Short mmCIF file of C-alpha atoms in Angstrom, two decimals:
data_model
loop_
_atom_site.label_atom_id
_atom_site.label_comp_id
_atom_site.label_asym_id
_atom_site.label_seq_id
_atom_site.Cartn_x
_atom_site.Cartn_y
_atom_site.Cartn_z
CA UNK H 1 -98.15 11.71 -7.85
CA UNK H 2 -101.86 11.64 -7.01
CA UNK H 3 -103.71 8.71 -8.53
CA UNK H 4 -106.71 9.79 -10.56
CA UNK H 5 -109.97 8.48 -9.16
CA UNK H 6 -112.72 6.51 -10.88
CA UNK H 7 -116.28 7.83 -10.54
CA UNK H 8 -117.27 5.47 -7.71
CA UNK H 9 -114.08 6.24 -5.83
CA UNK H 10 -114.58 9.96 -6.45
CA UNK H 11 -118.00 9.75 -4.83
CA UNK H 12 -116.48 8.02 -1.81
CA UNK H 13 -113.65 10.54 -1.63
CA UNK H 14 -116.20 13.36 -1.53
CA UNK H 15 -118.35 11.62 1.09
CA UNK H 16 -115.31 10.97 3.27
CA UNK H 17 -114.04 14.54 3.08
CA UNK H 18 -115.15 17.09 5.67
CA UNK H 19 -116.59 20.28 4.17
CA UNK H 20 -117.59 23.57 5.74
CA UNK H 21 -120.66 25.05 4.07
CA UNK H 22 -119.97 28.71 3.41
CA UNK H 23 -121.64 31.63 1.65
CA UNK H 24 -120.60 34.12 -0.97
CA UNK H 25 -119.10 36.49 1.60
CA UNK H 26 -116.54 33.86 2.63
CA UNK H 27 -114.89 34.01 -0.79
CA UNK H 28 -114.87 37.81 -0.78
CA UNK H 29 -113.19 38.17 2.61
CA UNK H 30 -110.80 35.21 2.99
CA UNK H 31 -107.97 36.65 0.94
CA UNK H 32 -105.43 39.44 0.95
CA UNK H 33 -107.39 41.49 -1.57
CA UNK H 34 -110.04 41.74 1.20
CA UNK H 35 -113.17 42.06 -0.90
CA UNK H 36 -116.45 42.59 0.89
CA UNK H 37 -119.87 41.19 0.10
CA UNK H 38 -121.07 44.65 -0.97
CA UNK H 39 -118.38 44.62 -3.64
CA UNK H 40 -119.78 41.62 -5.51
CA UNK H 41 -119.85 42.89 -9.08
CA UNK H 42 -122.93 42.81 -11.26
CA UNK H 43 -122.57 40.90 -14.48
CA UNK H 44 -121.33 43.05 -17.39
CA UNK H 45 -123.98 44.18 -19.86
CA UNK H 46 -122.55 42.07 -22.69
CA UNK H 47 -122.73 38.97 -20.47
CA UNK H 48 -126.32 39.68 -19.40
CA UNK H 49 -127.32 40.33 -23.00
CA UNK H 50 -125.83 37.00 -24.10
CA UNK H 51 -127.59 35.12 -21.28
CA UNK H 52 -130.94 36.72 -22.14
CA UNK H 53 -130.51 36.17 -25.86
CA UNK H 54 -129.17 32.61 -25.65
CA UNK H 55 -131.06 31.21 -22.68
CA UNK H 56 -129.81 27.85 -21.47
CA UNK H 57 -132.62 25.37 -20.83
CA UNK H 58 -133.25 21.70 -20.15
CA UNK H 59 -134.81 21.30 -23.58
CA UNK H 60 -131.91 22.68 -25.62
CA UNK H 61 -128.89 21.77 -23.51
CA UNK H 62 -129.18 18.14 -22.58
CA UNK H 63 -125.81 17.14 -24.04
CA UNK H 64 -122.36 17.95 -22.70
CA UNK H 65 -121.35 19.35 -26.09
CA UNK H 66 -124.23 21.84 -26.04
CA UNK H 67 -123.47 22.96 -22.48
CA UNK H 68 -119.77 23.31 -23.38
CA UNK H 69 -120.61 25.42 -26.43
CA UNK H 70 -122.92 27.71 -24.41
CA UNK H 71 -120.30 28.31 -21.73
CA UNK H 72 -117.48 28.78 -24.27
CA UNK H 73 -119.43 31.66 -25.81
CA UNK H 74 -120.19 33.01 -22.34
CA UNK H 75 -116.48 32.95 -21.45
CA UNK H 76 -115.73 34.97 -24.59
CA UNK H 77 -118.02 37.69 -23.22
CA UNK H 78 -116.31 37.55 -19.82
CA UNK H 79 -112.78 37.60 -21.23
CA UNK H 80 -113.37 40.97 -22.85
CA UNK H 81 -113.84 42.43 -19.36
CA UNK H 82 -110.97 40.69 -17.55
CA UNK H 83 -107.51 42.24 -17.60
CA UNK H 84 -105.08 39.93 -19.43
CA UNK H 85 -107.06 36.83 -18.42
CA UNK H 86 -108.27 34.25 -20.91
CA UNK H 87 -110.64 31.27 -20.71
CA UNK H 88 -109.70 28.19 -22.72
CA UNK H 89 -111.80 25.21 -23.79
CA UNK H 90 -109.70 22.30 -22.49
CA UNK H 91 -112.36 19.59 -22.39
CA UNK H 92 -110.32 17.43 -24.79
CA UNK H 93 -106.81 18.42 -23.60
CA UNK H 94 -105.33 16.17 -20.91
CA UNK H 95 -102.90 18.78 -19.61
CA UNK H 96 -103.75 18.26 -15.92
CA UNK H 97 -102.07 14.93 -15.13
CA UNK H 98 -104.19 13.38 -17.86
CA UNK H 99 -107.41 15.05 -16.72
CA UNK H 100 -109.31 17.31 -19.11
CA UNK H 101 -111.09 20.18 -17.32
CA UNK H 102 -113.86 21.69 -19.42
CA UNK H 103 -112.76 25.33 -19.09
CA UNK H 104 -109.42 26.52 -17.72
CA UNK H 105 -108.58 30.09 -16.78
CA UNK H 106 -105.06 31.42 -17.46
CA UNK H 107 -103.22 34.67 -17.66
CA UNK H 108 -103.02 35.46 -21.35
CA UNK H 109 -99.21 35.58 -21.22
CA UNK H 110 -99.10 32.03 -19.81
CA UNK H 111 -100.69 30.43 -22.87
CA UNK H 112 -97.84 30.10 -25.35
CA UNK H 113 -98.36 28.32 -28.67
CA UNK H 114 -101.50 26.64 -27.38
CA UNK H 115 -99.68 24.92 -24.50
CA UNK H 116 -101.55 24.60 -21.21
CA UNK H 117 -99.46 24.22 -18.05
CA UNK H 118 -100.76 23.08 -14.61
CA UNK H 119 -98.16 25.30 -12.95
CA UNK H 120 -99.97 28.46 -14.03
CA UNK H 121 -103.67 27.61 -14.33
CA UNK H 122 -105.65 30.15 -12.29
CA UNK H 123 -108.86 28.18 -11.82
CA UNK H 124 -111.15 25.65 -13.50
CA UNK H 125 -114.83 25.58 -14.45
CA UNK H 126 -116.20 22.06 -14.86
CA UNK H 127 -119.48 21.57 -16.75
CA UNK H 128 -122.26 18.99 -16.53
CA UNK H 129 -125.53 18.39 -18.36
CA UNK H 130 -128.64 19.72 -16.67
CA UNK H 131 -130.58 17.33 -14.45
CA UNK H 132 -134.05 17.16 -12.97
CA UNK H 133 -132.83 17.59 -9.41
CA UNK H 134 -131.14 20.26 -7.34
CA UNK H 135 -127.36 20.27 -7.16
CA UNK H 136 -124.74 17.78 -8.28
CA UNK H 137 -123.82 14.13 -7.81
CA UNK H 138 -121.09 13.21 -5.34
CA UNK H 139 -118.83 11.84 -8.08
CA UNK H 140 -119.06 15.20 -9.87
CA UNK H 141 -117.96 17.00 -6.72
CA UNK H 142 -115.27 14.37 -6.19
CA UNK H 143 -113.88 15.28 -9.60
CA UNK H 144 -113.19 18.76 -8.25
CA UNK H 145 -111.20 17.22 -5.39
CA UNK H 146 -109.02 15.59 -8.07
CA UNK H 147 -108.38 18.99 -9.63
CA UNK H 148 -107.61 20.66 -6.31
CA UNK H 149 -105.17 17.95 -5.25
CA UNK H 150 -103.27 18.27 -8.50
CA UNK H 151 -103.14 22.07 -8.27
CA UNK H 152 -102.00 21.93 -4.64
CA UNK H 153 -99.08 19.79 -5.78
CA UNK H 154 -98.32 21.83 -8.90
CA UNK H 155 -98.46 25.24 -7.18
CA UNK H 156 -96.62 24.76 -3.86
CA UNK H 157 -96.52 28.47 -2.94
CA UNK H 158 -100.25 29.02 -3.30
CA UNK H 159 -102.46 29.06 -0.19
CA UNK H 160 -106.06 29.26 -1.49
CA UNK H 161 -107.73 27.30 -4.29
CA UNK H 162 -111.27 27.57 -5.69
CA UNK H 163 -112.75 25.39 -8.45
CA UNK H 164 -116.18 25.87 -10.03
CA UNK H 165 -118.91 23.52 -11.30
CA UNK H 166 -122.06 24.36 -13.24
CA UNK H 167 -124.79 22.76 -15.33
CA UNK H 168 -126.38 25.98 -16.52
CA UNK H 169 -128.92 26.02 -13.70
CA UNK H 170 -126.82 25.69 -10.55
CA UNK H 171 -123.38 26.89 -9.66
CA UNK H 172 -121.13 25.12 -7.14
CA UNK H 173 -117.84 26.31 -5.66
CA UNK H 174 -115.32 24.04 -3.91
CA UNK H 175 -112.31 25.58 -2.19
CA UNK H 176 -109.30 24.48 -0.17
CA UNK H 177 -106.96 26.25 2.24
CA UNK H 178 -103.46 24.76 2.15
CA UNK H 179 -102.52 26.17 5.57
CA UNK H 180 -105.53 24.80 7.46
CA UNK H 181 -106.00 21.79 5.13
CA UNK H 182 -109.75 22.45 5.19
CA UNK H 183 -112.32 22.27 2.36
CA UNK H 184 -115.30 24.58 1.85
CA UNK H 185 -118.30 24.42 -0.49
CA UNK H 186 -120.99 26.80 -1.68
CA UNK H 187 -124.05 26.08 -3.86
CA UNK H 188 -126.10 28.81 -5.49
CA UNK H 189 -128.00 29.62 -8.68
CA UNK H 190 -126.35 30.30 -12.03
CA UNK H 191 -126.54 34.10 -11.94
CA UNK H 192 -125.18 34.54 -8.42
CA UNK H 193 -122.50 31.94 -9.06
CA UNK H 194 -121.36 33.69 -12.23
CA UNK H 195 -121.26 37.01 -10.37
CA UNK H 196 -118.91 35.47 -7.81
CA UNK H 197 -116.84 33.77 -10.52
CA UNK H 198 -116.55 37.04 -12.46
CA UNK H 199 -115.72 39.14 -9.40
CA UNK H 200 -113.00 36.85 -8.04
CA UNK H 201 -111.22 36.74 -11.39
CA UNK H 202 -111.73 40.46 -12.07
CA UNK H 203 -110.27 41.41 -8.67
CA UNK H 204 -107.45 38.84 -8.89
CA UNK H 205 -108.58 37.09 -5.72
CA UNK H 206 -106.14 34.71 -4.04
CA UNK H 207 -108.68 31.93 -4.65
CA UNK H 208 -108.19 32.17 -8.42
CA UNK H 209 -104.59 33.33 -8.74
CA UNK H 210 -101.61 31.08 -9.46
CA UNK H 211 -98.49 31.97 -7.46
CA UNK H 212 -94.94 30.89 -8.19
CA UNK H 213 -92.10 31.06 -10.68
CA UNK H 214 -92.94 30.59 -14.34
CA UNK H 215 -89.42 30.60 -15.75
CA UNK H 216 -85.82 30.47 -14.60
CA UNK H 217 -82.50 31.78 -15.85
CA UNK H 218 -79.98 29.14 -16.88
CA UNK H 219 -76.33 30.00 -17.57
CA UNK H 220 -75.62 27.81 -20.56
CA UNK H 221 -71.92 27.05 -21.10
CA UNK H 222 -70.62 27.14 -24.68
CA UNK H 223 -67.12 26.21 -23.53
CA UNK H 224 -64.90 26.44 -20.46
CA UNK H 225 -64.57 30.19 -20.96
CA UNK H 226 -67.84 31.24 -22.61
CA UNK H 227 -71.44 31.10 -21.43
CA UNK H 228 -74.72 32.88 -22.00
CA UNK H 229 -77.89 33.25 -19.98
CA UNK H 230 -81.08 31.78 -21.38
CA UNK H 231 -84.60 31.88 -20.00
CA UNK H 232 -86.22 28.46 -19.53
CA UNK H 233 -89.98 28.16 -19.18
CA UNK H 234 -91.08 25.80 -16.41
CA UNK H 235 -93.89 23.52 -17.60
CA UNK H 236 -94.75 21.32 -14.64
CA UNK H 237 -93.74 20.94 -11.00
CA UNK H 238 -92.54 17.36 -10.54
CA UNK H 239 -91.38 17.23 -6.95
CA UNK H 240 -89.59 18.79 -4.03
CA UNK H 241 -86.90 17.45 -1.73
CA UNK H 242 -84.97 18.81 1.21
CA UNK H 243 -82.43 20.47 -1.08
CA UNK H 244 -83.97 20.75 -4.57
CA UNK H 245 -87.09 21.47 -6.62
CA UNK H 246 -87.71 19.53 -9.84
CA UNK H 247 -89.64 20.74 -12.91
CA UNK H 248 -90.44 19.53 -16.41
CA UNK H 249 -89.08 21.74 -19.19
CA UNK H 250 -88.33 21.60 -22.92
CA UNK H 251 -84.67 21.25 -23.93
CA UNK H 252 -83.76 21.03 -27.61
CA UNK H 253 -87.47 20.46 -28.29
CA UNK H 254 -87.49 17.38 -26.02
CA UNK H 255 -89.22 16.98 -22.66
CA UNK H 256 -86.54 17.21 -19.98
CA UNK H 257 -86.12 17.65 -16.23
CA UNK H 258 -84.44 20.57 -14.51
CA UNK H 259 -83.33 20.07 -10.92
CA UNK H 260 -82.95 23.38 -9.08
CA UNK H 261 -80.60 22.97 -6.13
CA UNK H 262 -81.68 24.98 -3.07
CA UNK H 263 -78.83 23.86 -0.80
CA UNK H 264 -76.57 26.87 -0.05
CA UNK H 265 -73.48 24.66 -0.36
CA UNK H 266 -71.98 25.53 -3.77
CA UNK H 267 -70.34 22.10 -4.08
CA UNK H 268 -73.63 20.16 -4.07
CA UNK H 269 -74.36 20.65 -7.78
CA UNK H 270 -70.83 19.78 -8.92
CA UNK H 271 -70.80 16.68 -6.71
CA UNK H 272 -74.02 15.31 -8.19
CA UNK H 273 -72.92 16.15 -11.74
CA UNK H 274 -69.63 14.35 -11.09
CA UNK H 275 -71.50 11.24 -9.92
CA UNK H 276 -73.83 11.30 -12.95
CA UNK H 277 -70.89 11.60 -15.35
CA UNK H 278 -69.05 8.75 -13.63
CA UNK H 279 -72.17 6.56 -13.82
CA UNK H 280 -72.53 7.29 -17.53
CA UNK H 281 -68.86 6.55 -18.21
CA UNK H 282 -69.24 3.29 -16.25
CA UNK H 283 -72.19 2.29 -18.48
CA UNK H 284 -74.66 2.15 -15.58
CA UNK H 285 -78.21 1.73 -16.93
CA UNK H 286 -81.54 2.93 -15.52
CA UNK H 287 -80.26 6.27 -14.28
CA UNK H 288 -80.97 9.87 -15.35
CA UNK H 289 -79.11 11.00 -18.46
CA UNK H 290 -77.03 14.07 -17.64
CA UNK H 291 -77.35 16.86 -20.24
CA UNK H 292 -75.83 20.07 -18.84
CA UNK H 293 -75.70 22.20 -15.70
CA UNK H 294 -74.87 25.57 -14.21
CA UNK H 295 -73.93 26.45 -10.62
CA UNK H 296 -77.32 25.51 -9.14
CA UNK H 297 -79.30 23.66 -11.81
CA UNK H 298 -78.96 20.31 -13.57
CA UNK H 299 -80.79 19.36 -16.78
CA UNK H 300 -81.47 15.67 -17.39
CA UNK H 301 -83.47 13.21 -19.48
CA UNK H 302 -85.99 11.54 -19.32
CA UNK H 303 -89.14 12.91 -17.70
CA UNK H 304 -90.39 10.07 -15.52
CA UNK H 305 -93.49 9.11 -13.61
CA UNK H 306 -93.32 8.15 -9.97
CA UNK H 307 -93.76 4.42 -9.68
CA UNK H 308 -96.60 2.98 -7.59
CA UNK H 309 -98.17 -0.36 -6.75
CA UNK H 310 -100.17 -0.49 -10.00
CA UNK H 311 -97.10 0.14 -12.16
CA UNK H 312 -94.58 -1.82 -10.11
CA UNK H 313 -93.51 -5.14 -11.66
CA UNK H 314 -91.07 -7.94 -10.81
CA UNK H 315 -88.73 -6.78 -13.57
CA UNK H 316 -88.40 -3.41 -11.83
CA UNK H 317 -87.09 -5.19 -8.72
CA UNK H 318 -84.42 -6.84 -10.85
CA UNK H 319 -83.54 -3.54 -12.52
CA UNK H 320 -83.03 -1.80 -9.18
CA UNK H 321 -80.90 -4.65 -7.85
CA UNK H 322 -78.79 -4.54 -11.01
CA UNK H 323 -78.25 -0.80 -10.54
CA UNK H 324 -77.10 -1.30 -6.95
CA UNK H 325 -74.86 -4.21 -7.86
CA UNK H 326 -73.23 -2.19 -10.65
CA UNK H 327 -72.66 1.01 -8.66
CA UNK H 328 -71.28 -0.86 -5.65
CA UNK H 329 -68.65 -2.43 -7.91
CA UNK H 330 -67.31 1.04 -8.86
CA UNK H 331 -67.79 1.74 -5.84
CA UNK H 332 -70.57 4.34 -5.58
CA UNK H 333 -73.16 4.36 -2.81
CA UNK H 334 -76.51 6.02 -3.52
CA UNK H 335 -77.38 6.55 0.18
CA UNK H 336 -81.00 7.61 -0.43
CA UNK H 337 -82.87 4.63 -1.89
CA UNK H 338 -86.53 5.24 -1.05
CA UNK H 339 -89.92 5.00 -2.81
CA UNK H 340 -90.03 8.61 -4.00
CA UNK H 341 -86.68 8.14 -5.76
CA UNK H 342 -87.93 5.14 -7.75
CA UNK H 343 -89.31 6.44 -11.04
CA UNK H 344 -90.62 4.94 -14.27
CA UNK H 345 -89.60 5.90 -17.78
CA UNK H 346 -92.99 5.28 -19.39
CA UNK H 347 -91.54 5.32 -22.91
CA UNK H 348 -89.53 2.15 -22.16
CA UNK H 349 -91.30 0.84 -19.04
CA UNK H 350 -87.91 0.93 -17.31
CA UNK H 351 -87.16 1.80 -13.71
CA UNK H 352 -85.01 4.90 -13.15
CA UNK H 353 -83.22 5.52 -9.84
CA UNK H 354 -83.05 9.30 -9.34
CA UNK H 355 -81.61 11.84 -6.90
CA UNK H 356 -77.89 11.18 -6.77
CA UNK H 357 -77.22 14.27 -4.65
CA UNK H 358 -76.34 12.21 -1.57
CA UNK H 359 -74.23 9.64 -3.43
CA UNK H 360 -70.52 9.22 -2.70
CA UNK H 361 -67.71 7.61 -4.69
CA UNK H 362 -65.11 5.44 -3.01
CA UNK H 363 -65.06 7.20 0.39
CA UNK H 364 -61.69 6.74 2.12
CA UNK H 365 -62.92 7.91 5.51
CA UNK H 366 -66.14 8.39 7.43
CA UNK H 367 -68.72 10.70 5.87
CA UNK H 368 -71.60 12.72 7.27
CA UNK H 369 -74.93 10.92 6.98
CA UNK H 370 -77.19 12.15 4.19
CA UNK H 371 -80.41 10.53 3.09
CA UNK H 372 -83.84 9.71 4.45
CA UNK H 373 -83.62 8.33 7.97
CA UNK H 374 -86.88 6.37 7.65
CA UNK H 375 -85.23 4.05 5.12
CA UNK H 376 -81.73 4.05 6.64
CA UNK H 377 -80.04 0.74 7.50
CA UNK H 378 -79.64 -0.52 11.05
CA UNK H 379 -75.92 0.18 10.71
CA UNK H 380 -76.73 3.88 10.32
CA UNK H 381 -79.53 3.91 12.90
CA UNK H 382 -77.37 2.17 15.51
CA UNK H 383 -74.89 5.00 15.05
CA UNK H 384 -77.72 7.51 15.56
CA UNK H 385 -77.11 8.79 12.02
CA UNK H 386 -73.66 10.07 12.91
CA UNK H 387 -70.53 9.93 10.69
CA UNK H 388 -70.05 6.48 9.18
CA UNK H 389 -68.34 4.50 6.43
CA UNK H 390 -70.87 3.63 3.67
CA UNK H 391 -71.27 -0.04 2.80
CA UNK H 392 -73.26 -1.89 0.10
CA UNK H 393 -75.46 -3.30 2.87
CA UNK H 394 -76.74 0.21 3.64
CA UNK H 395 -78.25 0.63 0.15
CA UNK H 396 -79.54 -2.96 0.22
CA UNK H 397 -81.36 -2.45 3.53
CA UNK H 398 -82.95 0.69 2.05
CA UNK H 399 -83.85 -1.38 -1.02
CA UNK H 400 -85.71 -3.99 1.08
CA UNK H 401 -87.67 -1.33 2.95
CA UNK H 402 -88.45 0.50 -0.27
CA UNK H 403 -89.77 -2.67 -1.91
CA UNK H 404 -91.97 -3.34 1.11
CA UNK H 405 -93.60 0.09 0.91
CA UNK H 406 -94.05 -0.02 -2.88
CA UNK H 407 -95.91 -3.31 -2.48
CA UNK H 408 -97.73 -2.17 0.70
CA UNK H 409 -98.25 1.59 0.22
CA UNK H 410 -100.72 1.84 3.10
CA UNK H 411 -97.90 0.78 5.45
CA UNK H 412 -95.94 3.96 4.70
CA UNK H 413 -94.28 5.00 8.02
CA UNK H 414 -95.13 8.44 9.36
CA UNK H 415 -93.76 10.73 12.05
CA UNK H 416 -90.87 8.50 13.14
CA UNK H 417 -88.72 11.11 14.83
CA UNK H 418 -85.95 9.01 16.37
CA UNK H 419 -83.62 6.17 15.42
CA UNK H 420 -85.24 3.96 18.05
CA UNK H 421 -88.75 4.49 16.65
CA UNK H 422 -87.56 3.82 13.11
CA UNK H 423 -85.87 0.56 14.13
CA UNK H 424 -88.91 -0.52 16.15
CA UNK H 425 -91.20 0.17 13.20
CA UNK H 426 -89.19 -1.95 10.75
CA UNK H 427 -88.60 -4.73 13.27
CA UNK H 428 -92.36 -4.95 13.77
CA UNK H 429 -93.14 -4.81 10.04
CA UNK H 430 -90.49 -7.17 8.65
CA UNK H 431 -89.08 -9.54 11.26
CA UNK H 432 -92.24 -11.67 11.54
CA UNK H 433 -92.62 -12.01 7.77
CA UNK H 434 -90.34 -14.86 6.59
CA UNK H 435 -89.74 -13.56 3.05
CA UNK H 436 -88.83 -10.07 4.20
CA UNK H 437 -86.74 -11.39 7.07
CA UNK H 438 -84.82 -13.53 4.57
CA UNK H 439 -84.26 -10.48 2.37
CA UNK H 440 -82.89 -8.51 5.33
CA UNK H 441 -80.48 -11.34 6.10
CA UNK H 442 -79.34 -11.34 2.47
CA UNK H 443 -78.84 -7.56 2.67
CA UNK H 444 -76.68 -8.00 5.79
CA UNK H 445 -74.54 -10.47 3.85
CA UNK H 446 -74.43 -8.29 0.70
CA UNK H 447 -76.03 -11.21 -1.13
CA UNK H 448 -77.92 -9.84 -4.11
CA UNK H 449 -78.74 -13.30 -5.48
#
């Protein structure tokens, strides 16, 4: 999960990000709809009439509330010309990972009962009070980077993103191309900026169009012999692994998680469900609560937040160790302990160990390696990740490496493509640090104390 930036940090993020300065034509040609500069639409008559009648000026619009009100009324004029597109005042709605964009653009069908979902927001218009200088402050532009990063995560199938910023005098566009990982920016006057804004939305440009699934069919079982299909609305994209996508949903009017298995092996879902049921029956705490499933989807409680250095506490270390100690006594081996599988239930401030898809129960023979090689034990690496017999020490070695990265997130290993490179990395990071070396020795000895 991307950490929201403070204003000073936002300014630094903007200054440290490379931008290509582009013009209006760039936004009209860099998409599948292939608009050309000559096709930039003029503002509709009702919009021009409003702007002439209710002129925005430094004297009358020096507060954010006044600017917001002026643009809200302007968006009402625009919405009457867009096809099934609506603009919503979201300046006091923290729907975007806690952020509150001033105006959010949605398809009308995607706004249900006043709920705003990051998964389907088309674009954002951020507003600022008018100033005595040209353009915008770096921290204001950095705020748009926050928005783009969240949307890139929430809409994984989308290639192009454009976000807008205005103070009633100037109009700024920031865009991002997921494929090239490059940012662009364009500054112009209010009228020309609104023409571009209006045209891109009117023509359903790729820059302002959310792409991806909005709902999914779930085959709900009434009994062993009866089931019915229900349509579940996806509310937020939570994460993606090698074999599953995870979303937030509502189940029985409660926030819940749905894990959509993408592995073609039909047994994967049943295996994970079996592990979750066994954990529940064994009274293992700090794990997802299984609710129900069909052939390729699992519904669970609670919705968690990915843990990070700011949230990580000593008690969470103890909770994770207690989980491992308990499951090893059953015996169950998780086999994929890593930072991204360490979550926080914010309602109880409790650690939750997720993703039990690789877990095995009481293996009586060697099993195929599954997990994340970067955090694999030396036992697994020495075998070049071939078939092996799981041991408690494997999860404990992964635990030590996970703790190290949660405490030192900037030391996150990258691009380690072989067992040798992974071993060398961890030897270099941990062996010369007495505390961590002692923890590795304890892991070798299966000594949780």
